[in-house]
XYZ file of C-alpha atoms in Angstrom:
58
model
C 13.152 -6.465 -4.567
C 10.391 -4.552 -6.311
C 9.367 -1.205 -4.816
C 6.145 0.627 -5.637
C 5.041 4.237 -5.343
C 1.676 5.186 -3.871
C 0.100 5.186 -7.339
C 1.574 1.826 -8.327
C 0.693 0.183 -5.011
C -2.859 1.532 -5.126
C -3.255 0.144 -8.641
C -2.008 -3.285 -7.541
C -4.388 -3.269 -4.565
C -7.209 -1.896 -6.751
C -8.023 0.946 -4.355
C -7.886 4.719 -4.736
C -4.573 6.354 -3.952
C -6.252 8.506 -1.296
C -7.553 5.353 0.391
C -4.047 3.883 0.476
C -2.656 7.122 1.903
C -5.323 7.058 4.640
C -4.522 3.429 5.497
C -0.806 4.241 5.753
C -1.452 7.239 8.006
C -3.585 5.032 10.288
C -0.929 2.313 10.314
C -3.063 -0.317 8.572
C -0.591 -0.826 5.710
C 3.176 -1.009 6.286
C 5.520 1.041 4.119
C 9.148 2.140 3.924
C 10.010 5.801 4.345
C 13.155 7.632 3.327
C 12.573 11.238 4.256
C 9.413 12.204 2.396
C 9.639 9.269 -0.020
C 7.258 6.416 0.672
C 7.689 3.053 -1.016
C 5.911 -0.291 -0.749
C 7.364 -3.755 -1.241
C 5.575 -6.935 -2.252
C 5.634 -7.952 1.422
C 3.920 -4.685 2.387
C 1.174 -5.320 -0.157
C 0.750 -8.897 1.074
C 0.345 -7.518 4.614
C -2.342 -5.145 3.304
C -4.297 -8.145 2.006
C -4.065 -9.798 5.421
C -5.141 -6.598 7.203
C -8.158 -6.135 4.940
C -9.677 -9.433 3.754
C -12.097 -7.576 1.484
C -9.147 -6.781 -0.807
C -8.623 -10.482 -1.495
C -12.149 -10.773 -2.871
C -11.556 -8.121 -5.541
């Protein structure tokens, strides 16, 4: 299973890292937390595409 950092996930989604952080804080994008570490899986990124259809058009 591939895991991504904020920077890597933002690059894959083609959004700014600050935008991704905002979406996570609002609960729009799922993530996995281990203490202060935040990681994203491919399934999390797929869920982000479903939550925001505009991402799929990029």
